[in-house]
Tab-separated table of C-alpha atoms and ligand atoms in Angstrom:
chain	number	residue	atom	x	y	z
S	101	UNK	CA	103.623	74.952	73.253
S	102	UNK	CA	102.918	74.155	77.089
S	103	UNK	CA	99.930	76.049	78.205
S	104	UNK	CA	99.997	78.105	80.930
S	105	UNK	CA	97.882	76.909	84.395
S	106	UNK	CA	95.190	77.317	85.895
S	107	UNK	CA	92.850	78.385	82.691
S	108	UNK	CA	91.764	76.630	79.824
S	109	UNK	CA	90.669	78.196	76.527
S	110	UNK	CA	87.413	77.356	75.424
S	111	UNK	CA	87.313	74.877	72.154
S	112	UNK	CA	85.659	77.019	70.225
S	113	UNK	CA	86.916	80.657	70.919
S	114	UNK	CA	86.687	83.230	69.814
S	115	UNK	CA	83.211	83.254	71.118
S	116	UNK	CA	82.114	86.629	68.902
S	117	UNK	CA	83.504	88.368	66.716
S	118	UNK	CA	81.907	91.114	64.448
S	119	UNK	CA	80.448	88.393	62.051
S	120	UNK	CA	78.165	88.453	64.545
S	121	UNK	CA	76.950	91.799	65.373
S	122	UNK	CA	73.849	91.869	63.321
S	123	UNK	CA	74.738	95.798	62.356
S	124	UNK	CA	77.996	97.145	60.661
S	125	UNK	CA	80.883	97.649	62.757
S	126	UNK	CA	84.319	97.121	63.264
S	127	UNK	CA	84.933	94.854	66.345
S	128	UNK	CA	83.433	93.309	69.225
S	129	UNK	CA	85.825	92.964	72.271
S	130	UNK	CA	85.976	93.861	76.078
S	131	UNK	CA	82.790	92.471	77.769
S	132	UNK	CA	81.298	92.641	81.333
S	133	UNK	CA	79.555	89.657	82.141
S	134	UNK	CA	76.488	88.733	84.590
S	135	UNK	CA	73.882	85.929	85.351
S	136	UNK	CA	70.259	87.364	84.956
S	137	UNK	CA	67.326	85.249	85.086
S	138	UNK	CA	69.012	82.159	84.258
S	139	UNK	CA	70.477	83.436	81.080
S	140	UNK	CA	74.462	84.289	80.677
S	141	UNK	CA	74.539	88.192	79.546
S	142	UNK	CA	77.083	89.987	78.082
S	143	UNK	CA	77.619	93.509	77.528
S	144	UNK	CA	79.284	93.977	74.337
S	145	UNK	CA	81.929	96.652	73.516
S	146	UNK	CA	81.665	96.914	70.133
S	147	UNK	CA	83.560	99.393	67.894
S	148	UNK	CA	81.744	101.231	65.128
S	149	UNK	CA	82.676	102.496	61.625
S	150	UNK	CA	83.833	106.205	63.076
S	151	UNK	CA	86.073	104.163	65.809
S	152	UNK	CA	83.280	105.145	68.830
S	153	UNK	CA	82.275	102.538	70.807
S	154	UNK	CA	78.710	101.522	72.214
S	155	UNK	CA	77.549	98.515	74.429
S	156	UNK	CA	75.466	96.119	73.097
S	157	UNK	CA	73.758	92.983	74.710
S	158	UNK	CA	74.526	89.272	73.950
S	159	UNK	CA	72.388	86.700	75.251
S	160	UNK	CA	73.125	82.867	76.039
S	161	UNK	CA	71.803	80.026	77.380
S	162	UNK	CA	74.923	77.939	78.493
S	163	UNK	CA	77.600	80.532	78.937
S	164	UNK	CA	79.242	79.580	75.152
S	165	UNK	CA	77.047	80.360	72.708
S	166	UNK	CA	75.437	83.979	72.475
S	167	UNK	CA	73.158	85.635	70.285
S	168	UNK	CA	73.887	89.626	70.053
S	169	UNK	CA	70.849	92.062	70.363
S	170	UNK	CA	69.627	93.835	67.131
S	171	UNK	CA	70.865	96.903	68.666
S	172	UNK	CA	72.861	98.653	70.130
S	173	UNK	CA	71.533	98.980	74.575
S	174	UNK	CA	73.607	102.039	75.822
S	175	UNK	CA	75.308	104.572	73.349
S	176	UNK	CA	77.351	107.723	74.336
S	177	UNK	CA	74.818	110.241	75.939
S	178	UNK	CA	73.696	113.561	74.364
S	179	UNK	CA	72.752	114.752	78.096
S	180	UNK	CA	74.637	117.979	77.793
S	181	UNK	CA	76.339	116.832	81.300
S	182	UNK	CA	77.406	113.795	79.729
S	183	UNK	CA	77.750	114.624	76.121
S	184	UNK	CA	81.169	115.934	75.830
S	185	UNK	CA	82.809	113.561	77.933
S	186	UNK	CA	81.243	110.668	76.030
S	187	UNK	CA	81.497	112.276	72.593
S	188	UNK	CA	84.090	109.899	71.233
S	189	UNK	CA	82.495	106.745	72.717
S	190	UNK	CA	81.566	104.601	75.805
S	191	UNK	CA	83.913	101.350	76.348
S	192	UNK	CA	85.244	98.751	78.884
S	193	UNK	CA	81.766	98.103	80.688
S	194	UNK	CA	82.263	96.023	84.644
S	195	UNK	CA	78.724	94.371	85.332
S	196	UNK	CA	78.465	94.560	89.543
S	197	UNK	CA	75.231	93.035	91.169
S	198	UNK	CA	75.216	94.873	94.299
S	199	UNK	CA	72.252	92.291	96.511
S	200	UNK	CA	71.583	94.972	99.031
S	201	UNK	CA	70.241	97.241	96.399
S	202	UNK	CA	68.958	94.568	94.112
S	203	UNK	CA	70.566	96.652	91.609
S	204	UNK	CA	73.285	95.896	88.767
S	205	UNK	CA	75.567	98.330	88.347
S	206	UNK	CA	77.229	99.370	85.129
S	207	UNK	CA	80.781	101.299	85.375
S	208	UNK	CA	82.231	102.053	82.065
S	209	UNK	CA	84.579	104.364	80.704
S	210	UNK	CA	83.823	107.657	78.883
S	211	UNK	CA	85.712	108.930	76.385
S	212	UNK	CA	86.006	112.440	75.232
S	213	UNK	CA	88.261	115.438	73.805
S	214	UNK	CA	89.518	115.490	77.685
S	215	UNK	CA	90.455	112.315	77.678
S	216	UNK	CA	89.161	108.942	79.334
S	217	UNK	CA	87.045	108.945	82.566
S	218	UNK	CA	84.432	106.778	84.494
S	219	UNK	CA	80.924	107.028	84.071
S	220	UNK	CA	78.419	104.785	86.624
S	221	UNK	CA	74.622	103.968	85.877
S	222	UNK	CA	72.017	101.156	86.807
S	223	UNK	CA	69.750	98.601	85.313
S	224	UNK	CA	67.196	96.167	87.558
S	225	UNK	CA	65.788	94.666	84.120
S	226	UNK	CA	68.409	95.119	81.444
S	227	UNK	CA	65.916	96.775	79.515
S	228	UNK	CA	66.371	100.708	80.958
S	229	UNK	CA	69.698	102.200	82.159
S	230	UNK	CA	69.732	104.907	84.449
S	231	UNK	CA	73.147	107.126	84.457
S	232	UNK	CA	74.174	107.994	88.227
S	233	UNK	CA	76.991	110.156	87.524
S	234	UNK	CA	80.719	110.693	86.040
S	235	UNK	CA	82.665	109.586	88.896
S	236	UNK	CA	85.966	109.965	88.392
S	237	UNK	CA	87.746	113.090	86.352
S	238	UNK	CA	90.618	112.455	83.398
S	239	UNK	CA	92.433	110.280	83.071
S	240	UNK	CA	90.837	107.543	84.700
S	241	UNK	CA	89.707	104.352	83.451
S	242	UNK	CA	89.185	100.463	84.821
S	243	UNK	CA	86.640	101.353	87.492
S	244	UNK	CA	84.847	98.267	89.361
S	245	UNK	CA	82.214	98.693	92.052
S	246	UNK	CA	82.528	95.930	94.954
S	247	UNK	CA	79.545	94.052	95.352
S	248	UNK	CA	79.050	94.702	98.980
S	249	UNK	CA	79.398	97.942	101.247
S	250	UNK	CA	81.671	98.077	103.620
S	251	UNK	CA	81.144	100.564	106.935
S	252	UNK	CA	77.935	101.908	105.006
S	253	UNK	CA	79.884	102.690	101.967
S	254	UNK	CA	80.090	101.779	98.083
S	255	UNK	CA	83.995	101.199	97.551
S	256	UNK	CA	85.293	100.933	93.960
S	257	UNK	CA	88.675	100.453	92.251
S	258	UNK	CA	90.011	102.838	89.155
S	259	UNK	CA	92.762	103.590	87.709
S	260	UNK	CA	93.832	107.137	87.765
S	261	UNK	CA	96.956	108.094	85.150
S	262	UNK	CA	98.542	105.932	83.176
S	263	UNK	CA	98.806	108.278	80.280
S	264	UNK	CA	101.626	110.330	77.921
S	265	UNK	CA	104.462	107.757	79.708
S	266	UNK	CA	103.437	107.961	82.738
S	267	UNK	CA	102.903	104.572	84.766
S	268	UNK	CA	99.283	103.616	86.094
S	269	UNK	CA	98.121	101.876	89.252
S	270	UNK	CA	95.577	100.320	90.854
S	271	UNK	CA	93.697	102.343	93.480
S	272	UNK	CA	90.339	102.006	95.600
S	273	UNK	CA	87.970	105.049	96.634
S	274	UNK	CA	85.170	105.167	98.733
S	275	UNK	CA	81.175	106.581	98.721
S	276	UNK	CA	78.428	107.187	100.552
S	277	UNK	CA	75.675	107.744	97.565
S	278	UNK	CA	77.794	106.570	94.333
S	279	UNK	CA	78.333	109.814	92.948
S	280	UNK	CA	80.600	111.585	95.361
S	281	UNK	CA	84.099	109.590	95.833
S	282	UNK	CA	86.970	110.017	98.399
S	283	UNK	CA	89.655	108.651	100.773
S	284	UNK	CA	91.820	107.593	97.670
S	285	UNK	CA	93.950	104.935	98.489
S	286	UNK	CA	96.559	103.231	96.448
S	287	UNK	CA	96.331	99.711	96.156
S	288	UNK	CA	98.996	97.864	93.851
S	289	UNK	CA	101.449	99.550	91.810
S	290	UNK	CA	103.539	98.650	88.576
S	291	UNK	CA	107.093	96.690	88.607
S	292	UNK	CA	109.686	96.110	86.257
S	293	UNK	CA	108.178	92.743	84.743
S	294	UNK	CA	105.245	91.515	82.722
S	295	UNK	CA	102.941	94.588	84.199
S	296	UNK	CA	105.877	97.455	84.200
S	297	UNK	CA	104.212	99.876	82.719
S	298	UNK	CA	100.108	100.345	84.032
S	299	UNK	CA	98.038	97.921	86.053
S	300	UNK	CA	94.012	98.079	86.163
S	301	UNK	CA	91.608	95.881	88.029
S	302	UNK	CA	89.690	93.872	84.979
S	303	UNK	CA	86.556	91.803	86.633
S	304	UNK	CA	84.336	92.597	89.472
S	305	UNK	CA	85.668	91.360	93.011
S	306	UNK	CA	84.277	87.292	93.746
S	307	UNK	CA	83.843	86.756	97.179
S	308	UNK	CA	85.789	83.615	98.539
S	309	UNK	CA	86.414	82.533	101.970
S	310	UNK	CA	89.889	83.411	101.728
S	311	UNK	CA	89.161	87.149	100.475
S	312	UNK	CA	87.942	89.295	97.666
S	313	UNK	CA	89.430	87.698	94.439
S	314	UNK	CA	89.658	90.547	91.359
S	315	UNK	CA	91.855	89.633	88.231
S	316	UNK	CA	93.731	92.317	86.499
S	317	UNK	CA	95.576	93.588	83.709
S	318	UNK	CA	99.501	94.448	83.662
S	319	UNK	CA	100.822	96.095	80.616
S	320	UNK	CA	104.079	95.396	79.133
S	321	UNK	CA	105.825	98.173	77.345
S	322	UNK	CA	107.910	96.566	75.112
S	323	UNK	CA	110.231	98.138	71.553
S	324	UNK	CA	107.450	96.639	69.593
S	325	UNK	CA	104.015	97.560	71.754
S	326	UNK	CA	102.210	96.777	74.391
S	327	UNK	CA	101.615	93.169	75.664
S	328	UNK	CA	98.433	93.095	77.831
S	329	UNK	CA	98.529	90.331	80.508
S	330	UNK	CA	96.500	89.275	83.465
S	331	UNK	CA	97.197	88.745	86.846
S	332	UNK	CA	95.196	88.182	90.368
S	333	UNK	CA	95.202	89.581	93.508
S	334	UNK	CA	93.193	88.596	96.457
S	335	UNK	CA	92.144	91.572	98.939
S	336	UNK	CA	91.196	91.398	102.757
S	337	UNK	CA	87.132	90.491	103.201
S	338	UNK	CA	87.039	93.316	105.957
S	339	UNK	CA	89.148	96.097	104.170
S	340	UNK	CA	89.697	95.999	100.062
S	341	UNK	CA	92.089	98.517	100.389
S	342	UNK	CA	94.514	95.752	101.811
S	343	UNK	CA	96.051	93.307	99.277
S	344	UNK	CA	96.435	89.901	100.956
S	345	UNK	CA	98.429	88.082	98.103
S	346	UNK	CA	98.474	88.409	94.076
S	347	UNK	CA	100.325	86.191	91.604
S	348	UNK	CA	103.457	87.146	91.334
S	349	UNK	CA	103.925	85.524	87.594
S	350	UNK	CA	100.945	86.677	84.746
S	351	UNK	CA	98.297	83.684	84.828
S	352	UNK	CA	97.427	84.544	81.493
S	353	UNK	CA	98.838	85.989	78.330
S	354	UNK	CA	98.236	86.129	74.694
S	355	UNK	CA	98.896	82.705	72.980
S	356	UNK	CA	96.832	81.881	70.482
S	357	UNK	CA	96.935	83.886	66.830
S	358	UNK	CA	92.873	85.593	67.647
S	359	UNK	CA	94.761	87.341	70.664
S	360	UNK	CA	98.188	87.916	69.104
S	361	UNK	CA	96.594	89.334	65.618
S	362	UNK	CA	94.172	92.206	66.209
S	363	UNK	CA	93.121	95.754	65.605
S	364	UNK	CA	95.546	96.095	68.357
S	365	UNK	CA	97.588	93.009	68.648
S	366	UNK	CA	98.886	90.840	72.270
S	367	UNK	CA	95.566	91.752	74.273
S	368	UNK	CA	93.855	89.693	76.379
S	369	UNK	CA	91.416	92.094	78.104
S	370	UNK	CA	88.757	90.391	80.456
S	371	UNK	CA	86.073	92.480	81.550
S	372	UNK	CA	84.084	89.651	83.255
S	373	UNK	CA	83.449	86.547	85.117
S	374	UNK	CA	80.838	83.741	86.036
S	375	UNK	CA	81.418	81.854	88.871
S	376	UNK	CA	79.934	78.561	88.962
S	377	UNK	CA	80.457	75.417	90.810
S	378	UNK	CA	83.709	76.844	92.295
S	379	UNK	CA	84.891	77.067	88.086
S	380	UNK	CA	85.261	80.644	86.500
S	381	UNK	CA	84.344	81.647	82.957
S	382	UNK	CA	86.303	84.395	82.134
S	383	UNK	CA	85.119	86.499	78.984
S	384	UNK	CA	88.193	88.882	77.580
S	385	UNK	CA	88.443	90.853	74.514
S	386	UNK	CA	91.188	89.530	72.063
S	387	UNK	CA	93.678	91.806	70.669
S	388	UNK	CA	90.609	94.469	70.633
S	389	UNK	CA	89.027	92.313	67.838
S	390	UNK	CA	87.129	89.833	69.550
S	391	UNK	CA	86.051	87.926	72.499
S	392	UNK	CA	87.461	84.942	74.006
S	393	UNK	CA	86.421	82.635	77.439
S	394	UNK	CA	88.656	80.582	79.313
S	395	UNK	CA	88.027	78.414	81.975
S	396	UNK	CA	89.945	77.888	85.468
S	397	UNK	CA	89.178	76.254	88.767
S	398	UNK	CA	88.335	79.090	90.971
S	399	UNK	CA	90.955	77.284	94.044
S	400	UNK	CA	94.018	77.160	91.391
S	401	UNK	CA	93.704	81.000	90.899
S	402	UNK	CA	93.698	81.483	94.690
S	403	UNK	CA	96.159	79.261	95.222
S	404	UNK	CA	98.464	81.220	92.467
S	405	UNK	CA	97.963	84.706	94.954
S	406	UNK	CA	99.512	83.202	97.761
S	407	UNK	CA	103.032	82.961	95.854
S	408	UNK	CA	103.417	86.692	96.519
S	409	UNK	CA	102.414	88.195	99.607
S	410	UNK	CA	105.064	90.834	99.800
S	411	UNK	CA	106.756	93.241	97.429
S	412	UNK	CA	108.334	91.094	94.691
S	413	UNK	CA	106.681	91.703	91.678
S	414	UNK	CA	104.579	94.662	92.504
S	415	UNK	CA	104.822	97.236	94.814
S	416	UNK	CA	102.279	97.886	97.568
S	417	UNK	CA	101.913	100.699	99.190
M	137	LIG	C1	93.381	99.730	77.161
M	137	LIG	C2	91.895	99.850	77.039
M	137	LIG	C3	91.275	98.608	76.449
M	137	LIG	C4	92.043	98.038	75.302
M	137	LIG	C5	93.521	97.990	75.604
M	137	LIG	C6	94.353	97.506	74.439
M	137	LIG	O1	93.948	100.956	77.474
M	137	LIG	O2	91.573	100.947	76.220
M	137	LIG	O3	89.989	98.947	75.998
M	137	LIG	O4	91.590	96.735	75.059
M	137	LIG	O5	93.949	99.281	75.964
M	137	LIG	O6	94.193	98.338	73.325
C-alpha cells in the first residue's frame, strides 16, 4: 500500500506495549512526551486490570527505546476534592514546559461517575507532582496548555462535549493563575469527512516561525466504529484563538494491523511530540493497546496546513 506523507513509522513500532510494564495490566497507550535532562520521557497511560487508568514513566536515551518505571508516578487522587472525579481513572496526559515558570505542566483527563473532565498539576523534577486544580467541568477532555502566555495569561485548548451523539470541537480558554478559566472561544469545528463527528487538539502547540503548530485528532463515525485520525492546524503566534491554516486531508490514519487491531480498534492517538533538528517524533497510542512513533519533517507538516485556509473541511468560527 502507498504510505501516506509527511510521516514515517518507526521500524520497530510498536515502541511498548504491556509486555513491558513491569506490573500487571492491560495496555499501555496514549503518551505525553518531553525532553528532561537529556533523556526522552514518556508519561505512560496505562490501563489496569479493573479498566482505571494511571500514568506511569518511561525513560529513554535516544527517543526509541524506553525502559518503564517500576511503578506507577501519578494515580487517581483520594483528595476528597479530587477523589470522585478521578474515581474511575486518570488518562490522556499533554506534557507542556512552560520556560517562564520553569515548570512542566501536566493536563490530563479525570474520569469519574460524572463523566470525563480536565485535571492540571506540575512537576520541576519528575519525581513530585503537585495538583493545581480541576479546570474544566463534564464533559471535557483533550486539554493542552500553550507553552507561552500571551497578554499575561495561561491559554489552553479543550474539548468541551462530544458526548451521547453529540459532535465535539476544538476550543481555547484563557487564565490568569491556571485554575480559574474564561473567555471561551471556539476554535475549529467538525465537518462531514474524516473528522465528522469530534475533533480534539492531541500534542502541545510547537512554536515555528510561521505560527503555533498543534496536531489533532478527527473522529470518524462510521456503521462499524470509530476511526481516529490526525490532522494539523497551525494558529496565529500573536492570538491562538485564530487558526491560520490546517490540513484539509488527515496526515495520518491507522494502517498498520498494531493500530487497526486493539482493545479498541482504528486509533491512532498521539499525545506527544519531540522536536528535533526541524524532525518530529510523534508518540500515539495504537488502537488503545499500545504505543507507536512516527517520524515527519517538521516543514512537510506545515506545508500540509496551508492547503486549507478557509472553510473546506472544517468549519471555523
Ligand atoms: C478517546 C479517548 C482516548 C482513546 C480514544 C479511542 O475518546 O478516550 O483515550 O484512545 O477515545 O478509544
Amino acid at each position: 500500500m502507498k504510505k501516506l506523507h509527511p510521516f514515517v513509522r518507526y521500524q520497530d513500532n510498536p515502541i511498548l506495549t504491556r509486555e513491558d510494564i513491569p506490573y500487571w495490566s492491560n495496555t499501555v497507550f496514549n503518551a505525553a512526551a518531553c525532553k528532561f535532562r537529556d533523556e526522552y520521557l514518556l508519561l505512560l497511560r496505562v490501563e489496569d486490570l479493573n479498566g482505571h487508568s494511571h500514568l506511569t514513566l518511561a525513560r529513554s536515551e535516544d527517543g526509541y527505546r524506553f525502559k518503564v518505571e517500576e511503578k506507577p508516578w501519578i494515580t487517581p487522587s483520594t483528595d476528597p476534592e479530587y477523589e470522585v472525579y478521578e474515581r474511575y481513572g486518570i488518562e490522556d496526559p499533554r506534557v507542556t514546559y512552560v520556560p517562564e515558570d520553569d515548570t512542566y505542566y501536566i493536563t490530563y483527563t479525570a474520569f469519574g461517575p460524572h463523566g470525563p473532565r480536565v485535571g492540571i498539576g506540575r512537576t520541576r523534577d519528575f519525581e513530585g507532582f503537585e495538583r493545581i486544580a480541576l479546570i474544566t467541568e463534564v464533559p471535557n477532555k483533550d486539554a493542552i496548555l500553550f507553552p507561552e502566555k500571551f497578554d499575561n495569561q495561561y491559554v489552553m485548548m479543550d474539548r468541551p462535549g462530544g458526548f451521547a451523539g453529540s459532535t465535539g470541537a476544538i476550543w481555547v480558554q484563557y487564565s490568569p493563575d491556571l485554575v480559574y478559566w474564561g473567555r471561551a472561544q471556539a476554535l475549529l469545528a467538525p465537518q462531514p469527512g474524516w473528522g465528522n463527528s469530534k475533533l480534539g487538539s492531541s500534542t502541545p502547540p510547537i512554536k515555528t516561525e510561521a505560527g503555533w503548530l498543534v496536531l489533532y485528532h478527527g473522529v470518524r463515525e462510521t456503521p462499524s466504529g470509530r476511526i481516529y485520525r490526525v490532522g494539523a492546524m497551525l494558529l496565529d503566534l500573536e492570538n491562538p484563538a485564530e487558526v491560520i491554516g490546517f490540513t484539509p486531508n488527515f496526515i495520518f490514519g491507522p494502517e498498520e494491523l498494531y493500530e487497526r487491531v486493539g482493545d479498541v480498534p482504528n486509533v491512532v492517538f498521539p499525545c506527544g511530540v519531540i522536536v528535533e533538528d526541524g524532525h518530529i517524533k510523534m508518540y500515539y497510542g495504537a488502537a488503545d493497546s499500545a504505543i507507536a512513533l512516527a517520524e515527519a519533517r517538521l516543514e512537510d507538516i506545515l506545508a500540509l496546513c496551508y492547503l486549507a485556509k478557509s472553510t473546506e473541511t472544517h468549519t471555523r468560527f
